Coordinates of C-alpha atoms and ligand atoms in Angstrom, one line a residue:
M137 CA 53.5 135.4 86.8
T138 CA 52.4 134.2 83.4
C139 CA 54.0 131.0 82.3
K140 CA 55.7 130.5 78.9
A141 CA 52.8 128.4 77.6
C142 CA 50.2 131.1 78.4
T143 CA 52.4 133.8 77.0
G144 CA 52.7 131.8 73.8
Q145 CA 48.9 131.3 73.7
I146 CA 48.1 135.0 73.8
G147 CA 47.5 136.5 70.4
L148 CA 46.8 133.1 68.6
A149 CA 43.7 132.7 66.5
A150 CA 40.7 131.0 67.9
D151 CA 41.2 127.8 66.0
W152 CA 44.4 127.1 68.0
R153 CA 43.9 124.5 70.8
P154 CA 44.3 125.5 74.4
H155 CA 47.8 124.6 75.7
S156 CA 48.0 121.4 77.8
R157 CA 48.1 123.2 81.2
L158 CA 44.8 125.0 80.6
R159 CA 41.8 123.5 82.4
A160 CA 38.4 122.9 80.8
P161 CA 36.7 126.2 79.9
G162 CA 34.8 127.8 82.8
S163 CA 36.6 125.8 85.5
A164 CA 37.2 127.0 89.0
G165 CA 39.6 129.8 88.8
T166 CA 37.8 131.7 86.1
A167 CA 35.3 133.2 88.5
G168 CA 35.4 137.0 88.5
Y169 CA 36.6 137.3 84.9
A170 CA 34.5 138.8 82.2
A171 CA 33.4 136.9 79.1
S172 CA 30.6 137.5 76.6
P173 CA 28.5 134.6 75.3
N174 CA 30.8 133.7 72.4
Q175 CA 33.9 133.8 74.6
K176 CA 35.3 131.1 76.9
L177 CA 37.5 131.4 79.9
Y178 CA 40.4 129.0 80.5
A179 CA 42.4 128.9 83.8
C180 CA 46.0 127.7 83.7
S181 CA 46.9 125.0 86.2
D182 CA 50.5 126.0 86.3
C183 CA 50.5 129.8 86.7
G184 CA 46.8 130.6 87.4
T185 CA 46.6 133.0 84.5
V186 CA 43.1 133.2 83.0
L187 CA 42.9 133.3 79.2
L188 CA 40.0 134.4 77.1
K189 CA 39.1 132.7 73.8
G190 CA 36.7 134.6 71.5
R191 CA 35.5 133.1 68.3
N192 CA 36.4 136.2 66.3
T193 CA 39.1 137.7 68.5
G194 CA 41.2 134.7 69.3
W195 CA 43.2 134.2 72.5
S196 CA 43.9 137.1 74.9
L197 CA 44.5 137.7 78.6
A198 CA 41.2 137.7 80.5
L199 CA 40.4 140.8 82.6
K200 CA 39.0 140.8 86.1
T201 CA 35.6 142.3 86.6
A202 CA 36.0 145.0 89.2
Ligands
ZN315 ZN1 50.1 129.4 82.5

């Protein structure tokens, strides 16, 4: 289940900072999720949700690659 902090992060613009429970970009837990070179993956240490931050697209829910 996605925690409240992650739910609130989704849809924000890219210049918003990651919430405090998000680990450093690309940490363990983000393996298997798709990101392009100008996007970063953040795993939440509370709920395990992986969020994607794109420079132009802002924050969204990351998608698993197959
Ligand atoms: Zn979370």
